[in-house]
PDB file of C-alpha atoms in Angstrom:
ATOM      1  CA  UNK A   1      29.196 -21.723  -6.756  1.00  0.00           C
ATOM      2  CA  UNK A   2      26.087 -23.676  -5.755  1.00  0.00           C
ATOM      3  CA  UNK A   3      23.387 -21.301  -4.490  1.00  0.00           C
ATOM      4  CA  UNK A   4      22.265 -21.939  -0.899  1.00  0.00           C
ATOM      5  CA  UNK A   5      18.673 -22.907  -0.213  1.00  0.00           C
ATOM      6  CA  UNK A   6      16.077 -20.923   1.750  1.00  0.00           C
ATOM      7  CA  UNK A   7      17.772 -19.409   4.827  1.00  0.00           C
ATOM      8  CA  UNK A   8      17.976 -21.025   8.215  1.00  0.00           C
ATOM      9  CA  UNK A   9      19.059 -18.914  11.180  1.00  0.00           C
ATOM     10  CA  UNK A  10      22.449 -20.583  11.496  1.00  0.00           C
ATOM     11  CA  UNK A  11      26.010 -19.320  11.395  1.00  0.00           C
ATOM     12  CA  UNK A  12      26.801 -21.869   8.698  1.00  0.00           C
ATOM     13  CA  UNK A  13      24.131 -20.566   6.372  1.00  0.00           C
ATOM     14  CA  UNK A  14      25.263 -16.994   6.985  1.00  0.00           C
ATOM     15  CA  UNK A  15      28.727 -18.042   5.850  1.00  0.00           C
ATOM     16  CA  UNK A  16      27.264 -19.610   2.680  1.00  0.00           C
ATOM     17  CA  UNK A  17      25.232 -16.571   1.652  1.00  0.00           C
ATOM     18  CA  UNK A  18      28.109 -14.187   2.410  1.00  0.00           C
ATOM     19  CA  UNK A  19      30.536 -16.343   0.401  1.00  0.00           C
ATOM     20  CA  UNK A  20      28.111 -16.485  -2.545  1.00  0.00           C
ATOM     21  CA  UNK A  21      27.740 -12.683  -2.602  1.00  0.00           C
ATOM     22  CA  UNK A  22      31.442 -12.059  -2.113  1.00  0.00           C
ATOM     23  CA  UNK A  23      32.186 -14.217  -5.133  1.00  0.00           C
ATOM     24  CA  UNK A  24      29.628 -12.246  -7.142  1.00  0.00           C
ATOM     25  CA  UNK A  25      31.202  -8.958  -6.013  1.00  0.00           C
ATOM     26  CA  UNK A  26      34.559 -10.111  -7.326  1.00  0.00           C
ATOM     27  CA  UNK A  27      33.006 -10.451 -10.780  1.00  0.00           C
ATOM     28  CA  UNK A  28      31.088  -7.169 -10.733  1.00  0.00           C
ATOM     29  CA  UNK A  29      31.558  -4.360 -13.247  1.00  0.00           C
ATOM     30  CA  UNK A  30      33.725  -1.780 -11.477  1.00  0.00           C
ATOM     31  CA  UNK A  31      34.703   1.703 -12.573  1.00  0.00           C
ATOM     32  CA  UNK A  32      37.000   4.324 -11.073  1.00  0.00           C
ATOM     33  CA  UNK A  33      35.612   7.338 -12.940  1.00  0.00           C
ATOM     34  CA  UNK A  34      33.920   9.721 -12.482  1.00  0.00           C
ATOM     35  CA  UNK A  35      34.127   8.234  -8.974  1.00  0.00           C
ATOM     36  CA  UNK A  36      34.439   4.624  -7.787  1.00  0.00           C
ATOM     37  CA  UNK A  37      31.264   2.629  -8.448  1.00  0.00           C
ATOM     38  CA  UNK A  38      30.154  -0.878  -9.291  1.00  0.00           C
ATOM     39  CA  UNK A  39      27.176  -2.629 -10.819  1.00  0.00           C
ATOM     40  CA  UNK A  40      26.288  -6.252 -10.219  1.00  0.00           C
ATOM     41  CA  UNK A  41      23.325  -8.013 -11.909  1.00  0.00           C
ATOM     42  CA  UNK A  42      22.751 -10.699  -9.243  1.00  0.00           C
ATOM     43  CA  UNK A  43      23.989 -10.198  -5.678  1.00  0.00           C
ATOM     44  CA  UNK A  44      21.984 -12.852  -3.826  1.00  0.00           C
ATOM     45  CA  UNK A  45      21.190 -16.540  -4.403  1.00  0.00           C
ATOM     46  CA  UNK A  46      17.945 -16.889  -6.376  1.00  0.00           C
ATOM     47  CA  UNK A  47      15.940 -18.700  -3.678  1.00  0.00           C
ATOM     48  CA  UNK A  48      17.144 -16.293  -1.012  1.00  0.00           C
ATOM     49  CA  UNK A  49      16.153 -13.273  -3.102  1.00  0.00           C
ATOM     50  CA  UNK A  50      12.719 -14.748  -3.810  1.00  0.00           C
ATOM     51  CA  UNK A  51      12.184 -15.168  -0.074  1.00  0.00           C
ATOM     52  CA  UNK A  52      13.310 -11.582   0.441  1.00  0.00           C
ATOM     53  CA  UNK A  53      10.683 -10.343  -2.017  1.00  0.00           C
ATOM     54  CA  UNK A  54       7.971 -12.477  -0.408  1.00  0.00           C
ATOM     55  CA  UNK A  55       8.751 -11.137   3.061  1.00  0.00           C
ATOM     56  CA  UNK A  56       9.436  -7.516   2.102  1.00  0.00           C
ATOM     57  CA  UNK A  57       7.352  -5.390   4.510  1.00  0.00           C
ATOM     58  CA  UNK A  58       4.493  -3.356   3.087  1.00  0.00           C
ATOM     59  CA  UNK A  59       4.801   0.418   3.093  1.00  0.00           C
ATOM     60  CA  UNK A  60       2.157   0.493   5.846  1.00  0.00           C
ATOM     61  CA  UNK A  61       4.773  -1.105   8.145  1.00  0.00           C
ATOM     62  CA  UNK A  62       7.232   1.707   7.380  1.00  0.00           C
ATOM     63  CA  UNK A  63       7.581   5.304   8.526  1.00  0.00           C
ATOM     64  CA  UNK A  64       7.904   8.518   6.593  1.00  0.00           C
ATOM     65  CA  UNK A  65      11.479   9.585   5.970  1.00  0.00           C
ATOM     66  CA  UNK A  66      12.707  11.339   9.166  1.00  0.00           C
ATOM     67  CA  UNK A  67      13.814  14.953   8.837  1.00  0.00           C
ATOM     68  CA  UNK A  68      17.153  14.106  10.482  1.00  0.00           C
ATOM     69  CA  UNK A  69      18.016  11.862   7.548  1.00  0.00           C
ATOM     70  CA  UNK A  70      17.466  14.217   4.613  1.00  0.00           C
ATOM     71  CA  UNK A  71      16.286  17.651   3.627  1.00  0.00           C
ATOM     72  CA  UNK A  72      14.852  16.324   0.370  1.00  0.00           C
ATOM     73  CA  UNK A  73      11.113  17.218   0.300  1.00  0.00           C
ATOM     74  CA  UNK A  74      10.401  14.463  -2.249  1.00  0.00           C
ATOM     75  CA  UNK A  75      11.713  11.862   0.201  1.00  0.00           C
ATOM     76  CA  UNK A  76       9.392  13.130   2.922  1.00  0.00           C
ATOM     77  CA  UNK A  77       6.440  12.986   0.529  1.00  0.00           C
ATOM     78  CA  UNK A  78       7.077   9.881  -1.580  1.00  0.00           C
ATOM     79  CA  UNK A  79       9.426   7.570   0.362  1.00  0.00           C
ATOM     80  CA  UNK A  80       8.584   5.169   3.178  1.00  0.00           C
ATOM     81  CA  UNK A  81      11.406   3.745   5.268  1.00  0.00           C
ATOM     82  CA  UNK A  82      12.122   0.826   7.575  1.00  0.00           C
ATOM     83  CA  UNK A  83      15.500   0.976   9.293  1.00  0.00           C
ATOM     84  CA  UNK A  84      16.405  -2.543  10.422  1.00  0.00           C
ATOM     85  CA  UNK A  85      17.045  -2.593  14.174  1.00  0.00           C
ATOM     86  CA  UNK A  86      15.770  -4.465  17.243  1.00  0.00           C
ATOM     87  CA  UNK A  87      12.715  -2.221  17.606  1.00  0.00           C
ATOM     88  CA  UNK A  88      11.533  -2.401  13.998  1.00  0.00           C
ATOM     89  CA  UNK A  89      12.216  -6.148  13.751  1.00  0.00           C
ATOM     90  CA  UNK A  90      10.042  -6.816  16.791  1.00  0.00           C
ATOM     91  CA  UNK A  91       7.106  -5.046  15.096  1.00  0.00           C
ATOM     92  CA  UNK A  92       7.112  -7.396  12.094  1.00  0.00           C
ATOM     93  CA  UNK A  93       5.500 -10.817  11.881  1.00  0.00           C
ATOM     94  CA  UNK A  94       7.613 -13.613  13.426  1.00  0.00           C
ATOM     95  CA  UNK A  95       8.480 -14.957   9.967  1.00  0.00           C
ATOM     96  CA  UNK A  96       9.495 -11.537   8.681  1.00  0.00           C
ATOM     97  CA  UNK A  97      11.420 -10.771  11.845  1.00  0.00           C
ATOM     98  CA  UNK A  98      13.502 -13.953  11.577  1.00  0.00           C
ATOM     99  CA  UNK A  99      14.292 -13.330   7.926  1.00  0.00           C
ATOM    100  CA  UNK A 100      15.239  -9.655   8.277  1.00  0.00           C
ATOM    101  CA  UNK A 101      17.289 -10.293  11.390  1.00  0.00           C
ATOM    102  CA  UNK A 102      19.256 -12.749   9.269  1.00  0.00           C
ATOM    103  CA  UNK A 103      19.561 -10.223   6.437  1.00  0.00           C
ATOM    104  CA  UNK A 104      20.861  -7.603   8.877  1.00  0.00           C
ATOM    105  CA  UNK A 105      23.522 -10.038  10.055  1.00  0.00           C
ATOM    106  CA  UNK A 106      24.388 -10.765   6.432  1.00  0.00           C
ATOM    107  CA  UNK A 107      24.747  -7.057   5.605  1.00  0.00           C
ATOM    108  CA  UNK A 108      26.931  -6.434   8.650  1.00  0.00           C
ATOM    109  CA  UNK A 109      29.107  -9.372   7.634  1.00  0.00           C
ATOM    110  CA  UNK A 110      29.500  -8.385   3.988  1.00  0.00           C
ATOM    111  CA  UNK A 111      29.583  -4.580   4.355  1.00  0.00           C
ATOM    112  CA  UNK A 112      33.382  -4.285   4.668  1.00  0.00           C
ATOM    113  CA  UNK A 113      33.823  -6.656   1.689  1.00  0.00           C
ATOM    114  CA  UNK A 114      31.509  -4.478  -0.391  1.00  0.00           C
ATOM    115  CA  UNK A 115      33.602  -1.446   0.487  1.00  0.00           C
ATOM    116  CA  UNK A 116      36.809  -3.235  -0.507  1.00  0.00           C
ATOM    117  CA  UNK A 117      35.218  -4.315  -3.812  1.00  0.00           C
ATOM    118  CA  UNK A 118      35.056  -0.693  -4.939  1.00  0.00           C
ATOM    119  CA  UNK A 119      38.065   0.728  -6.786  1.00  0.00           C
ATOM    120  CA  UNK A 120      40.278   3.141  -4.890  1.00  0.00           C
ATOM    121  CA  UNK A 121      39.341   6.790  -5.588  1.00  0.00           C
ATOM    122  CA  UNK A 122      41.583   8.926  -7.751  1.00  0.00           C
ATOM    123  CA  UNK A 123      44.297  10.878  -5.959  1.00  0.00           C
ATOM    124  CA  UNK A 124      42.527  14.211  -6.554  1.00  0.00           C
ATOM    125  CA  UNK A 125      39.324  13.060  -4.798  1.00  0.00           C
ATOM    126  CA  UNK A 126      38.705  13.699  -1.118  1.00  0.00           C
ATOM    127  CA  UNK A 127      37.632  10.547   0.732  1.00  0.00           C
ATOM    128  CA  UNK A 128      38.017   8.855   4.099  1.00  0.00           C
ATOM    129  CA  UNK A 129      40.079   5.796   4.940  1.00  0.00           C
ATOM    130  CA  UNK A 130      38.860   4.186   8.157  1.00  0.00           C
ATOM    131  CA  UNK A 131      39.963   0.910   9.831  1.00  0.00           C
ATOM    132  CA  UNK A 132      37.369  -1.867   9.754  1.00  0.00           C
ATOM    133  CA  UNK A 133      36.792  -1.782  13.528  1.00  0.00           C
ATOM    134  CA  UNK A 134      35.604   1.835  13.166  1.00  0.00           C
ATOM    135  CA  UNK A 135      32.901   0.985  10.611  1.00  0.00           C
ATOM    136  CA  UNK A 136      29.183   0.413  11.098  1.00  0.00           C
ATOM    137  CA  UNK A 137      26.682  -0.839   8.533  1.00  0.00           C
ATOM    138  CA  UNK A 138      23.140   0.540   8.300  1.00  0.00           C
ATOM    139  CA  UNK A 139      20.352  -1.276   6.445  1.00  0.00           C
ATOM    140  CA  UNK A 140      17.208   0.523   5.286  1.00  0.00           C
ATOM    141  CA  UNK A 141      14.252  -0.863   3.362  1.00  0.00           C
ATOM    142  CA  UNK A 142      12.675   1.742   1.085  1.00  0.00           C
ATOM    143  CA  UNK A 143       9.344   1.939  -0.706  1.00  0.00           C
ATOM    144  CA  UNK A 144       9.137   4.827  -3.199  1.00  0.00           C
ATOM    145  CA  UNK A 145       5.930   6.020  -4.810  1.00  0.00           C
ATOM    146  CA  UNK A 146       4.756   8.774  -7.118  1.00  0.00           C
ATOM    147  CA  UNK A 147       7.279  11.414  -8.072  1.00  0.00           C
ATOM    148  CA  UNK A 148      10.177  10.510  -5.811  1.00  0.00           C
ATOM    149  CA  UNK A 149      13.382  12.219  -6.904  1.00  0.00           C
ATOM    150  CA  UNK A 150      16.591  13.663  -5.523  1.00  0.00           C
ATOM    151  CA  UNK A 151      18.954  16.121  -7.189  1.00  0.00           C
ATOM    152  CA  UNK A 152      22.722  15.529  -7.519  1.00  0.00           C
ATOM    153  CA  UNK A 153      24.584  15.207  -4.214  1.00  0.00           C
ATOM    154  CA  UNK A 154      27.635  13.365  -2.891  1.00  0.00           C
ATOM    155  CA  UNK A 155      26.168  11.888   0.338  1.00  0.00           C
ATOM    156  CA  UNK A 156      26.776  12.834   3.968  1.00  0.00           C
ATOM    157  CA  UNK A 157      30.371  12.978   5.291  1.00  0.00           C
ATOM    158  CA  UNK A 158      29.844  10.091   7.751  1.00  0.00           C
ATOM    159  CA  UNK A 159      29.212   7.656   4.879  1.00  0.00           C
ATOM    160  CA  UNK A 160      32.065   5.777   3.249  1.00  0.00           C
ATOM    161  CA  UNK A 161      29.999   3.893   0.679  1.00  0.00           C
ATOM    162  CA  UNK A 162      26.401   3.276  -0.331  1.00  0.00           C
ATOM    163  CA  UNK A 163      25.008   0.127  -1.954  1.00  0.00           C
ATOM    164  CA  UNK A 164      21.499  -0.060  -3.402  1.00  0.00           C
ATOM    165  CA  UNK A 165      19.894  -3.458  -3.953  1.00  0.00           C
ATOM    166  CA  UNK A 166      16.908  -3.214  -6.281  1.00  0.00           C
ATOM    167  CA  UNK A 167      14.001  -5.429  -5.232  1.00  0.00           C
ATOM    168  CA  UNK A 168      11.035  -4.678  -7.510  1.00  0.00           C
ATOM    169  CA  UNK A 169      10.907  -7.245 -10.343  1.00  0.00           C
ATOM    170  CA  UNK A 170       8.641  -5.262 -12.684  1.00  0.00           C
ATOM    171  CA  UNK A 171      10.523  -4.608 -15.980  1.00  0.00           C
ATOM    172  CA  UNK A 172       8.657  -1.312 -16.378  1.00  0.00           C
ATOM    173  CA  UNK A 173      10.952   0.059 -13.660  1.00  0.00           C
ATOM    174  CA  UNK A 174      14.127  -0.662 -15.643  1.00  0.00           C
ATOM    175  CA  UNK A 175      14.895   3.054 -16.148  1.00  0.00           C
ATOM    176  CA  UNK A 176      14.268   3.947 -12.508  1.00  0.00           C
ATOM    177  CA  UNK A 177      17.777   3.294 -11.180  1.00  0.00           C
ATOM    178  CA  UNK A 178      20.158   5.792  -9.620  1.00  0.00           C
ATOM    179  CA  UNK A 179      22.088   8.120 -11.958  1.00  0.00           C
ATOM    180  CA  UNK A 180      25.692   9.290 -11.853  1.00  0.00           C
ATOM    181  CA  UNK A 181      26.165  12.968 -12.657  1.00  0.00           C
ATOM    182  CA  UNK A 182      29.166  15.062 -13.649  1.00  0.00           C
ATOM    183  CA  UNK A 183      29.118  18.801 -12.898  1.00  0.00           C
ATOM    184  CA  UNK A 184      29.312  21.134 -15.864  1.00  0.00           C
ATOM    185  CA  UNK A 185      31.899  23.094 -13.884  1.00  0.00           C
ATOM    186  CA  UNK A 186      35.019  20.951 -13.586  1.00  0.00           C
ATOM    187  CA  UNK A 187      35.971  22.759 -10.381  1.00  0.00           C
ATOM    188  CA  UNK A 188      32.785  21.856  -8.497  1.00  0.00           C
ATOM    189  CA  UNK A 189      33.372  19.639  -5.488  1.00  0.00           C
ATOM    190  CA  UNK A 190      31.229  19.021  -2.420  1.00  0.00           C
ATOM    191  CA  UNK A 191      31.942  17.189   0.820  1.00  0.00           C
ATOM    192  CA  UNK A 192      28.830  18.234   2.781  1.00  0.00           C
ATOM    193  CA  UNK A 193      26.241  16.262   0.814  1.00  0.00           C
ATOM    194  CA  UNK A 194      24.359  19.384  -0.304  1.00  0.00           C
ATOM    195  CA  UNK A 195      21.764  18.805  -3.040  1.00  0.00           C
ATOM    196  CA  UNK A 196      22.566  20.774  -6.202  1.00  0.00           C
ATOM    197  CA  UNK A 197      20.386  22.036  -9.090  1.00  0.00           C
ATOM    198  CA  UNK A 198      20.026  19.407 -11.790  1.00  0.00           C
ATOM    199  CA  UNK A 199      20.748  21.861 -14.606  1.00  0.00           C
ATOM    200  CA  UNK A 200      24.327  22.274 -13.327  1.00  0.00           C
ATOM    201  CA  UNK A 201      25.088  18.620 -14.209  1.00  0.00           C
ATOM    202  CA  UNK A 202      24.812  16.090 -16.969  1.00  0.00           C
ATOM    203  CA  UNK A 203      24.013  12.402 -16.552  1.00  0.00           C
ATOM    204  CA  UNK A 204      26.781   9.963 -17.529  1.00  0.00           C
ATOM    205  CA  UNK A 205      25.372   6.679 -16.236  1.00  0.00           C
ATOM    206  CA  UNK A 206      22.073   5.285 -14.988  1.00  0.00           C
ATOM    207  CA  UNK A 207      21.946   1.968 -13.169  1.00  0.00           C
ATOM    208  CA  UNK A 208      19.530  -0.557 -14.627  1.00  0.00           C
ATOM    209  CA  UNK A 209      16.783  -1.108 -12.059  1.00  0.00           C
ATOM    210  CA  UNK A 210      16.435  -4.881 -12.185  1.00  0.00           C
ATOM    211  CA  UNK A 211      15.501  -7.414  -9.514  1.00  0.00           C
ATOM    212  CA  UNK A 212      18.504  -8.462  -7.396  1.00  0.00           C
ATOM    213  CA  UNK A 213      20.764  -5.898  -9.085  1.00  0.00           C
ATOM    214  CA  UNK A 214      23.249  -3.977  -6.947  1.00  0.00           C
ATOM    215  CA  UNK A 215      24.573  -0.473  -7.575  1.00  0.00           C
ATOM    216  CA  UNK A 216      27.225   0.848  -5.206  1.00  0.00           C
ATOM    217  CA  UNK A 217      29.627   3.757  -4.971  1.00  0.00           C
ATOM    218  CA  UNK A 218      32.325   5.310  -2.796  1.00  0.00           C
ATOM    219  CA  UNK A 219      31.666   8.615  -1.058  1.00  0.00           C
ATOM    220  CA  UNK A 220      34.071  11.294  -2.325  1.00  0.00           C
ATOM    221  CA  UNK A 221      33.824  15.023  -2.913  1.00  0.00           C
ATOM    222  CA  UNK A 222      32.969  14.190  -6.550  1.00  0.00           C
ATOM    223  CA  UNK A 223      30.458  11.337  -6.051  1.00  0.00           C
ATOM    224  CA  UNK A 224      27.487  13.237  -7.459  1.00  0.00           C
ATOM    225  CA  UNK A 225      24.490  10.964  -7.887  1.00  0.00           C
ATOM    226  CA  UNK A 226      20.733  11.338  -7.812  1.00  0.00           C
ATOM    227  CA  UNK A 227      17.395  10.120  -9.069  1.00  0.00           C
ATOM    228  CA  UNK A 228      15.214  11.525 -11.797  1.00  0.00           C
ATOM    229  CA  UNK A 229      11.492  11.664 -10.892  1.00  0.00           C
ATOM    230  CA  UNK A 230       9.893   8.225 -10.740  1.00  0.00           C
ATOM    231  CA  UNK A 231       8.007   8.085 -14.031  1.00  0.00           C
ATOM    232  CA  UNK A 232       5.444   5.401 -13.158  1.00  0.00           C
ATOM    233  CA  UNK A 233       3.482   6.536 -10.119  1.00  0.00           C
ATOM    234  CA  UNK A 234       1.410   3.337  -9.834  1.00  0.00           C
ATOM    235  CA  UNK A 235       4.381   1.010  -9.197  1.00  0.00           C
ATOM    236  CA  UNK A 236       6.235   0.698  -5.900  1.00  0.00           C
ATOM    237  CA  UNK A 237       9.997   1.005  -6.178  1.00  0.00           C
ATOM    238  CA  UNK A 238      11.497  -1.212  -3.482  1.00  0.00           C
ATOM    239  CA  UNK A 239      15.174  -0.769  -2.660  1.00  0.00           C
ATOM    240  CA  UNK A 240      17.443  -1.935   0.144  1.00  0.00           C
ATOM    241  CA  UNK A 241      20.081   0.635   1.053  1.00  0.00           C
ATOM    242  CA  UNK A 242      23.204  -0.736   2.715  1.00  0.00           C
ATOM    243  CA  UNK A 243      25.497   2.066   3.855  1.00  0.00           C
ATOM    244  CA  UNK A 244      28.950   1.643   5.352  1.00  0.00           C
ATOM    245  CA  UNK A 245      29.491   4.494   7.778  1.00  0.00           C
ATOM    246  CA  UNK A 246      31.989   5.893  10.233  1.00  0.00           C
ATOM    247  CA  UNK A 247      30.895   4.505  13.585  1.00  0.00           C
ATOM    248  CA  UNK A 248      31.416   7.806  15.455  1.00  0.00           C
ATOM    249  CA  UNK A 249      29.167   9.691  13.037  1.00  0.00           C
ATOM    250  CA  UNK A 250      26.614   6.910  12.568  1.00  0.00           C
ATOM    251  CA  UNK A 251      23.044   8.068  11.896  1.00  0.00           C
ATOM    252  CA  UNK A 252      20.246   5.511  12.383  1.00  0.00           C
TER     253      UNK A 252
END
């Protein structure tokens, strides 16, 4: 498919970008075990992604991770966050605001398609099935520094799926992607999203952290994932988190 040019705030262009990414999702590497996940080298059209990187807000425009969102002390210390909404968009420059308003519309459009792109969980996994009209998509821009890390967890119960779009082009960050973990105890399951000690798990997959690469997974009671400490403290790890959530339990 021909890649669209730099975005215009038009419904037609939104259709083009969404169609481009949906086609890419169809060709992504998808796996059902140890829980449904996918990896896609290039989600967005090249010119669109370059504009995204140019207009990515600085960490000074972001807030510290709110306590309501996580109990992870490393997130509070090393992660800055910008949740895309009317209030945060209005605080950006006009050019940034226009672009990120468009990106938010794009994410809301493609969120259900991203969920469908994931394989169905195994029968012995606990997971939610929710009609599309009961879904809501949240978009966060992250900037991680220093020793950011998070131990294995399965995500909060109100999430159906999480997709992480990696936005820092530096090849030195290649090993800084999210990891999939399997518990050493085969009976261990968790629905609450509790963070577990790392030594109770072993790593079976680590997403390559490359520019415009997408890693996504389905929330189940076995979807243990996490992040080893960021090894290079001088580089900013920029990531867009797109989460598909249950509307009634939505957390902004």
